[in-house]
Short mmCIF file of C-alpha atoms in Angstrom, two decimals:
data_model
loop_
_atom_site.label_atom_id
_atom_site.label_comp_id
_atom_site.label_asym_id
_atom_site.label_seq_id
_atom_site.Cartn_x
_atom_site.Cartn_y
_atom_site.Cartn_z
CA UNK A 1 -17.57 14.58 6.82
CA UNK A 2 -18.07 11.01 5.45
CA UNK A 3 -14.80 9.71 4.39
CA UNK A 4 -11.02 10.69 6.08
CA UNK A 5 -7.91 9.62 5.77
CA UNK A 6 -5.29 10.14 8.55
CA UNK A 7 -2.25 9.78 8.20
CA UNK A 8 -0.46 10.88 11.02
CA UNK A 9 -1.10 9.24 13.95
CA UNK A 10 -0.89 10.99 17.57
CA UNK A 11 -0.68 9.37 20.65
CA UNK A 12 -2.48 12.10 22.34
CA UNK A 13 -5.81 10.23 23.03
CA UNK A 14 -8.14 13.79 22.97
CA UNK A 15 -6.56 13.96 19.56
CA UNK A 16 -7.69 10.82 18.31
CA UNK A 17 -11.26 10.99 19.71
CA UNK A 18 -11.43 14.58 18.14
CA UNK A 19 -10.29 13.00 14.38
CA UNK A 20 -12.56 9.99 14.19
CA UNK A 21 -15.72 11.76 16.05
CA UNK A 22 -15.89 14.37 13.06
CA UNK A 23 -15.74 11.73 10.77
CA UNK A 24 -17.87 9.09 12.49
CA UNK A 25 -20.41 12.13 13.74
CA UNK A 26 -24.04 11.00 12.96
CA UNK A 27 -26.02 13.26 10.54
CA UNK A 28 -29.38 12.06 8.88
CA UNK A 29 -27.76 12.11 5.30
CA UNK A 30 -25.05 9.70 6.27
CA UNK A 31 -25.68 6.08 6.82
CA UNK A 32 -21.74 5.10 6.91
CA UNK A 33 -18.13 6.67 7.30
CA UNK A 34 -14.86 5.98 5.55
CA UNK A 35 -12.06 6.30 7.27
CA UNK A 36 -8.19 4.93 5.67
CA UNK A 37 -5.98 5.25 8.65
CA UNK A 38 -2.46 4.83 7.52
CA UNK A 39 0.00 2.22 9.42
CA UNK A 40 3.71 2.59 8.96
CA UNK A 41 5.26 -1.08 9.37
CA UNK A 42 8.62 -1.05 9.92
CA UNK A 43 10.51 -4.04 7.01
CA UNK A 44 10.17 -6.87 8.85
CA UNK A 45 13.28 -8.91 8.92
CA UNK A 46 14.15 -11.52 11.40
CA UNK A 47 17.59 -10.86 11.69
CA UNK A 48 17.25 -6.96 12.79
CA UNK A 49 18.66 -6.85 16.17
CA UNK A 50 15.84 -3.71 16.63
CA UNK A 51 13.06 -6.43 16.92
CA UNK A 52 11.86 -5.66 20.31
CA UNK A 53 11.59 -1.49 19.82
CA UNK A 54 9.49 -2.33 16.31
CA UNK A 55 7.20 -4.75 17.82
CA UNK A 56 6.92 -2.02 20.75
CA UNK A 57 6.27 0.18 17.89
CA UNK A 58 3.92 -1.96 15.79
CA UNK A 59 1.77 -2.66 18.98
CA UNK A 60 1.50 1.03 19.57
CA UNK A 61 -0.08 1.29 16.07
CA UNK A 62 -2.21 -1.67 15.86
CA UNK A 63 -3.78 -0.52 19.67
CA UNK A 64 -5.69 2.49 17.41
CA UNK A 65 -6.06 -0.15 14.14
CA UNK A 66 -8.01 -2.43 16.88
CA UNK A 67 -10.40 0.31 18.21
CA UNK A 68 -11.23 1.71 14.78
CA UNK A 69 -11.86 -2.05 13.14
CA UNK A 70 -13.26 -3.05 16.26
CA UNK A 71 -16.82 -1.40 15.41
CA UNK A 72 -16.12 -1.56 10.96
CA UNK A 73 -17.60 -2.93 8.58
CA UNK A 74 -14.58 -4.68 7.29
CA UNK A 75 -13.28 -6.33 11.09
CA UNK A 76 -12.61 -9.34 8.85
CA UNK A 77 -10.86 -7.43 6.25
CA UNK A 78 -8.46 -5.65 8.29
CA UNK A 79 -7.60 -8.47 10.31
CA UNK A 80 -6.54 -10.75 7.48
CA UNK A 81 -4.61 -7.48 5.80
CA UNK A 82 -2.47 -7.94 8.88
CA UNK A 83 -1.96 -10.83 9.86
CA UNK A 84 1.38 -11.35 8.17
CA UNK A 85 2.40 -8.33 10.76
CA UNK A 86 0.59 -10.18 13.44
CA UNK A 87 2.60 -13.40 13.18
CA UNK A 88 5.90 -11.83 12.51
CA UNK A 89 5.92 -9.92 15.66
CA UNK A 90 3.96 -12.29 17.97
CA UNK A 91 0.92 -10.68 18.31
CA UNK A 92 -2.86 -10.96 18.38
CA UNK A 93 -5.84 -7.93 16.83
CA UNK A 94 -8.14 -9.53 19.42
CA UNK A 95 -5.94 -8.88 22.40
CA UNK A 96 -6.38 -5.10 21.69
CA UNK A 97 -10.17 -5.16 21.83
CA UNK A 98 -11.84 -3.32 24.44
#
């Protein structure tokens, strides 16, 4: 497998190494993998009094964001894509790196 897209994400962690390791599993006629993980953000308004359970949320999500980006290609790309997110609910993509 050379490209994926997941989009549902599971907090069970054997789960997640068993989704990206058949994607990112080496074989000699595959220099690279794609994978498009998809991240539900929740409408970011300041006024929502449910601010604290989305960020809760939005961290959650970003923890598996950080360890896929955190060995990609596109580190840079996926950083700036979310750093609108990043500033609205106080957080940093670096902080999640192993």
């Amino acid at each position: 497998i050379s490209h994926a897209i997941i989009m549902s994400s599971s907090q069970n962690p054997r789960q997640f190494i068993q989704r990206r390791g058949r994607v990112l599993r080496l074989h000699d006629d595959k220099t690279h993998a794609t994978i498009h993980d998809l991240v539900v953000i929740p409408n970011m308004d300041s006024g929502d009094t449910s601010y604290d359970m989305e960020r809760n949320l939005v961290k959650t999500e970003l923890m598996r964001v950080a360890d896929f980006a955190g060995l990609a290609m596109n580190k840079t790309e996926t950083y700036t894509a979310l750093e609108e997110v990043l500033e609205f609910y106080n957080l940093n993509l670096n902080d999640f790196y192993n």
